[in-house]
Amino acid sequence: MQSRNPASRTGRPRSAAADAAILAATREALVELGWSKLTLGDVATRAGVAKTTLYRRWAGKNELVVDAVAELFDALELPDRGSLAADIEGVVLQFATILALPEARSGLMAVVAEATRDEALRERIRESVVDRQKRLVLEGRARAQARGELPAEPDPGSSARTVDLIFDMVAGAVVHRTLVSAEPADEEWVRSFTRVLLHGLGE
């Protein structure tokens, strides 16, 4: 796994196994201890690495938790179910399943709260979570255009704004449903949401 820390490092090569153990330990600590009690020392002990190993990779707890949560969302895949609506339903259900994980709930809520007063942390969330997961919108739109379900959008500026809007609508609705309203994003809700997303309130 590659580092998401923008700072360049020298010395021994990164260990993918150590990175994976550290991120897993961070998620475990989030569930057991919560944000306020989580420390890099505890994470290091759980991961079986030296505390200095963490500081060589992450500047602090904020960055570490963002990367630990971002790794969960990297598991998202856009299924090919034969239609745009079915594809959206499939990925939204996956997203909701990840958000239902205690470590995802604890981590995401914590870093978003911290980011309200930390611009660098907001940027890291955008880069590590938001920008990376926009790949799903790009893939889904390209697939739907190839099927003839959506028109081509040749203007790059307009295309980028559409991607941002779609991502915001999907992510915002699912996060609000699962984390703010604490309601299940089950298959019935996902079907209704997808219908409104694609057709508006007129149908």
PDB file of C-alpha atoms in Angstrom:
ATOM      1  CA  MET A   1       0.000   0.000   0.000  1.00  0.00           C
ATOM      2  CA  GLN A   2       1.380   3.414  -0.914  1.00  0.00           C
ATOM      3  CA  SER A   3       1.789   6.248   1.527  1.00  0.00           C
ATOM      4  CA  ARG A   4      -0.782   8.986   1.482  1.00  0.00           C
ATOM      5  CA  ASN A   5       1.480  11.283   3.488  1.00  0.00           C
ATOM      6  CA  PRO A   6       2.554  14.070   1.127  1.00  0.00           C
ATOM      7  CA  ALA A   7       5.879  14.575   2.880  1.00  0.00           C
ATOM      8  CA  SER A   8       8.814  12.826   1.237  1.00  0.00           C
ATOM      9  CA  ARG A   9      10.680  10.341   3.388  1.00  0.00           C
ATOM     10  CA  THR A  10      14.183   8.940   3.210  1.00  0.00           C
ATOM     11  CA  GLY A  11      15.734   5.847   4.696  1.00  0.00           C
ATOM     12  CA  ARG A  12      14.450   2.316   4.648  1.00  0.00           C
ATOM     13  CA  PRO A  13      11.648   1.422   2.199  1.00  0.00           C
ATOM     14  CA  ARG A  14       8.101   1.461   3.474  1.00  0.00           C
ATOM     15  CA  SER A  15       6.676  -1.842   4.633  1.00  0.00           C
ATOM     16  CA  ALA A  16       3.246  -2.578   3.186  1.00  0.00           C
ATOM     17  CA  ALA A  17       2.637  -5.101   5.952  1.00  0.00           C
ATOM     18  CA  ALA A  18       3.451  -2.531   8.634  1.00  0.00           C
ATOM     19  CA  ASP A  19       1.178   0.040   6.991  1.00  0.00           C
ATOM     20  CA  ALA A  20      -1.688  -2.435   6.843  1.00  0.00           C
ATOM     21  CA  ALA A  21      -1.173  -3.427  10.484  1.00  0.00           C
ATOM     22  CA  ILE A  22      -1.074   0.203  11.615  1.00  0.00           C
ATOM     23  CA  LEU A  23      -4.257   1.162   9.770  1.00  0.00           C
ATOM     24  CA  ALA A  24      -6.085  -1.914  11.038  1.00  0.00           C
ATOM     25  CA  ALA A  25      -4.913  -1.179  14.588  1.00  0.00           C
ATOM     26  CA  THR A  26      -6.127   2.403  14.250  1.00  0.00           C
ATOM     27  CA  ARG A  27      -9.614   1.232  13.298  1.00  0.00           C
ATOM     28  CA  GLU A  28      -9.620  -1.260  16.156  1.00  0.00           C
ATOM     29  CA  ALA A  29      -8.596   1.438  18.639  1.00  0.00           C
ATOM     30  CA  LEU A  30     -11.286   3.780  17.344  1.00  0.00           C
ATOM     31  CA  VAL A  31     -13.965   1.244  18.116  1.00  0.00           C
ATOM     32  CA  GLU A  32     -12.614   0.291  21.539  1.00  0.00           C
ATOM     33  CA  LEU A  33     -11.370   3.667  22.801  1.00  0.00           C
ATOM     34  CA  GLY A  34     -13.110   6.331  20.739  1.00  0.00           C
ATOM     35  CA  TRP A  35     -11.475   9.358  19.166  1.00  0.00           C
ATOM     36  CA  SER A  36     -10.585  11.236  22.342  1.00  0.00           C
ATOM     37  CA  LYS A  37      -8.697   8.347  23.986  1.00  0.00           C
ATOM     38  CA  LEU A  38      -6.963   7.040  20.874  1.00  0.00           C
ATOM     39  CA  THR A  39      -3.207   7.672  20.951  1.00  0.00           C
ATOM     40  CA  LEU A  40      -0.422   6.866  18.546  1.00  0.00           C
ATOM     41  CA  GLY A  41       1.289   4.939  21.314  1.00  0.00           C
ATOM     42  CA  ASP A  42      -1.694   2.633  21.698  1.00  0.00           C
ATOM     43  CA  VAL A  43      -1.898   2.148  17.932  1.00  0.00           C
ATOM     44  CA  ALA A  44       1.802   1.295  17.781  1.00  0.00           C
ATOM     45  CA  THR A  45       1.407  -1.304  20.529  1.00  0.00           C
ATOM     46  CA  ARG A  46      -1.572  -2.905  18.806  1.00  0.00           C
ATOM     47  CA  ALA A  47       0.226  -2.946  15.456  1.00  0.00           C
ATOM     48  CA  GLY A  48       3.432  -4.344  16.927  1.00  0.00           C
ATOM     49  CA  VAL A  49       5.601  -1.469  15.678  1.00  0.00           C
ATOM     50  CA  ALA A  50       7.658   1.278  17.288  1.00  0.00           C
ATOM     51  CA  LYS A  51       5.926   4.606  17.889  1.00  0.00           C
ATOM     52  CA  THR A  52       8.592   6.280  15.779  1.00  0.00           C
ATOM     53  CA  THR A  53       7.410   4.156  12.859  1.00  0.00           C
ATOM     54  CA  LEU A  54       4.050   5.917  12.994  1.00  0.00           C
ATOM     55  CA  TYR A  55       5.613   9.372  13.157  1.00  0.00           C
ATOM     56  CA  ARG A  56       7.739   8.619  10.114  1.00  0.00           C
ATOM     57  CA  ARG A  57       4.532   7.943   8.189  1.00  0.00           C
ATOM     58  CA  TRP A  58       1.947  10.302   9.705  1.00  0.00           C
ATOM     59  CA  ALA A  59       2.292  13.723  11.295  1.00  0.00           C
ATOM     60  CA  GLY A  60      -0.339  12.984  13.923  1.00  0.00           C
ATOM     61  CA  LYS A  61      -3.590  11.321  14.884  1.00  0.00           C
ATOM     62  CA  ASN A  62      -5.767  13.290  12.460  1.00  0.00           C
ATOM     63  CA  GLU A  63      -3.867  12.163   9.393  1.00  0.00           C
ATOM     64  CA  LEU A  64      -3.602   8.590  10.613  1.00  0.00           C
ATOM     65  CA  VAL A  65      -7.344   8.261  11.217  1.00  0.00           C
ATOM     66  CA  VAL A  66      -8.180   9.771   7.826  1.00  0.00           C
ATOM     67  CA  ASP A  67      -6.000   7.204   6.095  1.00  0.00           C
ATOM     68  CA  ALA A  68      -7.414   4.367   8.193  1.00  0.00           C
ATOM     69  CA  VAL A  69     -10.953   5.357   7.219  1.00  0.00           C
ATOM     70  CA  ALA A  70     -10.026   6.036   3.583  1.00  0.00           C
ATOM     71  CA  GLU A  71      -8.757   2.473   3.250  1.00  0.00           C
ATOM     72  CA  LEU A  72     -12.252   1.191   4.039  1.00  0.00           C
ATOM     73  CA  PHE A  73     -13.759   3.171   1.168  1.00  0.00           C
ATOM     74  CA  ASP A  74     -11.108   1.953  -1.253  1.00  0.00           C
ATOM     75  CA  ALA A  75     -12.949  -1.376  -1.147  1.00  0.00           C
ATOM     76  CA  LEU A  76     -15.917   0.166  -2.989  1.00  0.00           C
ATOM     77  CA  GLU A  77     -16.510  -1.182  -6.476  1.00  0.00           C
ATOM     78  CA  LEU A  78     -19.071  -0.237  -9.103  1.00  0.00           C
ATOM     79  CA  PRO A  79     -20.905  -3.416 -10.095  1.00  0.00           C
ATOM     80  CA  ASP A  80     -22.033  -3.911 -13.676  1.00  0.00           C
ATOM     81  CA  ARG A  81     -25.690  -4.844 -13.247  1.00  0.00           C
ATOM     82  CA  GLY A  82     -26.757  -3.949 -16.748  1.00  0.00           C
ATOM     83  CA  SER A  83     -28.306  -0.517 -16.167  1.00  0.00           C
ATOM     84  CA  LEU A  84     -27.379   2.803 -14.603  1.00  0.00           C
ATOM     85  CA  ALA A  85     -30.058   2.525 -11.941  1.00  0.00           C
ATOM     86  CA  ALA A  86     -29.014  -0.984 -10.930  1.00  0.00           C
ATOM     87  CA  ASP A  87     -25.343   0.013 -10.871  1.00  0.00           C
ATOM     88  CA  ILE A  88     -26.089   2.969  -8.600  1.00  0.00           C
ATOM     89  CA  GLU A  89     -28.133   0.803  -6.263  1.00  0.00           C
ATOM     90  CA  GLY A  90     -25.291  -1.689  -6.028  1.00  0.00           C
ATOM     91  CA  VAL A  91     -22.597   0.822  -5.108  1.00  0.00           C
ATOM     92  CA  VAL A  92     -24.849   2.758  -2.714  1.00  0.00           C
ATOM     93  CA  LEU A  93     -25.635  -0.440  -0.833  1.00  0.00           C
ATOM     94  CA  GLN A  94     -21.905  -1.135  -0.550  1.00  0.00           C
ATOM     95  CA  PHE A  95     -21.321   2.410   0.700  1.00  0.00           C
ATOM     96  CA  ALA A  96     -24.045   2.080   3.302  1.00  0.00           C
ATOM     97  CA  THR A  97     -22.600  -1.245   4.458  1.00  0.00           C
ATOM     98  CA  ILE A  98     -19.198   0.369   5.023  1.00  0.00           C
ATOM     99  CA  LEU A  99     -20.742   3.310   6.877  1.00  0.00           C
ATOM    100  CA  ALA A 100     -22.511   0.849   9.167  1.00  0.00           C
ATOM    101  CA  LEU A 101     -19.138  -0.422  10.402  1.00  0.00           C
ATOM    102  CA  PRO A 102     -18.337   0.951  13.882  1.00  0.00           C
ATOM    103  CA  GLU A 103     -14.843   1.955  12.797  1.00  0.00           C
ATOM    104  CA  ALA A 104     -16.164   3.866   9.789  1.00  0.00           C
ATOM    105  CA  ARG A 105     -18.790   5.685  11.848  1.00  0.00           C
ATOM    106  CA  SER A 106     -16.357   6.609  14.620  1.00  0.00           C
ATOM    107  CA  GLY A 107     -13.545   7.629  12.324  1.00  0.00           C
ATOM    108  CA  LEU A 108     -15.518   9.601   9.776  1.00  0.00           C
ATOM    109  CA  MET A 109     -17.548  11.563  12.303  1.00  0.00           C
ATOM    110  CA  ALA A 110     -14.409  12.352  14.302  1.00  0.00           C
ATOM    111  CA  VAL A 111     -12.273  13.631  11.439  1.00  0.00           C
ATOM    112  CA  VAL A 112     -15.129  15.659   9.947  1.00  0.00           C
ATOM    113  CA  ALA A 113     -15.648  17.342  13.319  1.00  0.00           C
ATOM    114  CA  GLU A 114     -11.920  18.047  13.658  1.00  0.00           C
ATOM    115  CA  ALA A 115     -11.767  19.341  10.084  1.00  0.00           C
ATOM    116  CA  THR A 116     -14.155  22.196  10.882  1.00  0.00           C
ATOM    117  CA  ARG A 117     -11.180  23.993  12.461  1.00  0.00           C
ATOM    118  CA  ASP A 118      -8.305  22.469  10.484  1.00  0.00           C
ATOM    119  CA  GLU A 119      -7.970  23.380   6.792  1.00  0.00           C
ATOM    120  CA  ALA A 120      -5.075  20.956   6.257  1.00  0.00           C
ATOM    121  CA  LEU A 121      -7.216  18.122   7.584  1.00  0.00           C
ATOM    122  CA  ARG A 122     -10.108  19.123   5.302  1.00  0.00           C
ATOM    123  CA  GLU A 123      -7.733  18.970   2.349  1.00  0.00           C
ATOM    124  CA  ARG A 124      -6.506  15.539   3.394  1.00  0.00           C
ATOM    125  CA  ILE A 125     -10.094  14.278   3.608  1.00  0.00           C
ATOM    126  CA  ARG A 126     -10.776  15.661   0.136  1.00  0.00           C
ATOM    127  CA  GLU A 127      -7.681  14.002  -1.309  1.00  0.00           C
ATOM    128  CA  SER A 128      -7.837  10.688   0.539  1.00  0.00           C
ATOM    129  CA  VAL A 129     -11.587  10.043   0.543  1.00  0.00           C
ATOM    130  CA  VAL A 130     -13.573  12.374  -1.717  1.00  0.00           C
ATOM    131  CA  ASP A 131     -11.295  12.707  -4.733  1.00  0.00           C
ATOM    132  CA  ARG A 132     -10.365   9.036  -4.761  1.00  0.00           C
ATOM    133  CA  GLN A 133     -13.976   7.860  -4.628  1.00  0.00           C
ATOM    134  CA  LYS A 134     -15.060  10.140  -7.477  1.00  0.00           C
ATOM    135  CA  ARG A 135     -13.610   7.370  -9.642  1.00  0.00           C
ATOM    136  CA  LEU A 136     -16.901   5.550  -9.092  1.00  0.00           C
ATOM    137  CA  VAL A 137     -18.904   8.418 -10.597  1.00  0.00           C
ATOM    138  CA  LEU A 138     -16.541   8.673 -13.557  1.00  0.00           C
ATOM    139  CA  GLU A 139     -16.727   4.935 -14.193  1.00  0.00           C
ATOM    140  CA  GLY A 140     -20.500   4.787 -13.818  1.00  0.00           C
ATOM    141  CA  ARG A 141     -21.099   7.754 -16.085  1.00  0.00           C
ATOM    142  CA  ALA A 142     -18.776   6.414 -18.787  1.00  0.00           C
ATOM    143  CA  ARG A 143     -20.502   3.051 -18.663  1.00  0.00           C
ATOM    144  CA  ALA A 144     -23.954   4.647 -18.869  1.00  0.00           C
ATOM    145  CA  GLN A 145     -22.846   6.816 -21.800  1.00  0.00           C
ATOM    146  CA  ALA A 146     -21.554   3.736 -23.617  1.00  0.00           C
ATOM    147  CA  ARG A 147     -24.953   2.087 -23.103  1.00  0.00           C
ATOM    148  CA  GLY A 148     -26.713   5.194 -24.410  1.00  0.00           C
ATOM    149  CA  GLU A 149     -28.368   5.893 -21.044  1.00  0.00           C
ATOM    150  CA  LEU A 150     -26.660   9.274 -20.611  1.00  0.00           C
ATOM    151  CA  PRO A 151     -25.606  11.858 -23.197  1.00  0.00           C
ATOM    152  CA  ALA A 152     -21.957  12.666 -23.757  1.00  0.00           C
ATOM    153  CA  GLU A 153     -20.675  15.763 -21.997  1.00  0.00           C
ATOM    154  CA  PRO A 154     -17.736  16.995 -24.100  1.00  0.00           C
ATOM    155  CA  ASP A 155     -17.016  20.227 -22.209  1.00  0.00           C
ATOM    156  CA  PRO A 156     -14.401  19.387 -19.522  1.00  0.00           C
ATOM    157  CA  GLY A 157     -15.549  22.093 -17.130  1.00  0.00           C
ATOM    158  CA  SER A 158     -19.190  21.093 -17.317  1.00  0.00           C
ATOM    159  CA  SER A 159     -18.255  17.431 -17.044  1.00  0.00           C
ATOM    160  CA  ALA A 160     -16.201  18.017 -13.886  1.00  0.00           C
ATOM    161  CA  ARG A 161     -19.030  19.993 -12.277  1.00  0.00           C
ATOM    162  CA  THR A 162     -21.465  17.179 -13.053  1.00  0.00           C
ATOM    163  CA  VAL A 163     -19.166  14.632 -11.421  1.00  0.00           C
ATOM    164  CA  ASP A 164     -18.861  16.810  -8.311  1.00  0.00           C
ATOM    165  CA  LEU A 165     -22.628  17.265  -8.118  1.00  0.00           C
ATOM    166  CA  ILE A 166     -23.411  13.560  -8.492  1.00  0.00           C
ATOM    167  CA  PHE A 167     -20.832  12.619  -5.878  1.00  0.00           C
ATOM    168  CA  ASP A 168     -22.119  15.235  -3.440  1.00  0.00           C
ATOM    169  CA  MET A 169     -25.712  14.110  -3.890  1.00  0.00           C
ATOM    170  CA  VAL A 170     -24.946  10.420  -3.371  1.00  0.00           C
ATOM    171  CA  ALA A 171     -22.410  10.766  -0.561  1.00  0.00           C
ATOM    172  CA  GLY A 172     -24.376  13.484   1.205  1.00  0.00           C
ATOM    173  CA  ALA A 173     -27.638  11.558   1.161  1.00  0.00           C
ATOM    174  CA  VAL A 174     -26.150   8.271   2.332  1.00  0.00           C
ATOM    175  CA  VAL A 175     -23.983   9.814   5.047  1.00  0.00           C
ATOM    176  CA  HIS A 176     -26.928  11.832   6.350  1.00  0.00           C
ATOM    177  CA  ARG A 177     -29.225   8.811   6.284  1.00  0.00           C
ATOM    178  CA  THR A 178     -26.844   6.463   8.078  1.00  0.00           C
ATOM    179  CA  LEU A 179     -24.786   8.712  10.359  1.00  0.00           C
ATOM    180  CA  VAL A 180     -26.979  11.732  11.087  1.00  0.00           C
ATOM    181  CA  SER A 181     -30.499  10.313  10.964  1.00  0.00           C
ATOM    182  CA  ALA A 182     -29.242   6.876  12.087  1.00  0.00           C
ATOM    183  CA  GLU A 183     -31.702   5.174   9.735  1.00  0.00           C
ATOM    184  CA  PRO A 184     -30.891   2.132   7.611  1.00  0.00           C
ATOM    185  CA  ALA A 185     -30.055   2.621   3.947  1.00  0.00           C
ATOM    186  CA  ASP A 186     -31.741  -0.641   3.044  1.00  0.00           C
ATOM    187  CA  GLU A 187     -32.715  -1.865  -0.404  1.00  0.00           C
ATOM    188  CA  GLU A 188     -36.093  -0.124  -0.351  1.00  0.00           C
ATOM    189  CA  TRP A 189     -34.545   3.227   0.598  1.00  0.00           C
ATOM    190  CA  VAL A 190     -31.771   2.811  -1.966  1.00  0.00           C
ATOM    191  CA  ARG A 191     -34.284   2.091  -4.752  1.00  0.00           C
ATOM    192  CA  SER A 192     -36.304   5.181  -3.833  1.00  0.00           C
ATOM    193  CA  PHE A 193     -33.197   7.328  -3.602  1.00  0.00           C
ATOM    194  CA  THR A 194     -31.915   6.120  -6.978  1.00  0.00           C
ATOM    195  CA  ARG A 195     -35.261   6.848  -8.612  1.00  0.00           C
ATOM    196  CA  VAL A 196     -35.248  10.422  -7.295  1.00  0.00           C
ATOM    197  CA  LEU A 197     -31.579  10.873  -8.254  1.00  0.00           C
ATOM    198  CA  LEU A 198     -32.219   9.828 -11.848  1.00  0.00           C
ATOM    199  CA  HIS A 199     -35.703  11.203 -12.440  1.00  0.00           C
ATOM    200  CA  GLY A 200     -36.336  13.889  -9.842  1.00  0.00           C
ATOM    201  CA  LEU A 201     -39.524  14.233  -7.865  1.00  0.00           C
ATOM    202  CA  GLY A 202     -41.818  14.143 -10.897  1.00  0.00           C
ATOM    203  CA  GLU A 203     -42.082  10.352 -10.970  1.00  0.00           C
TER     204      GLU A 203
END
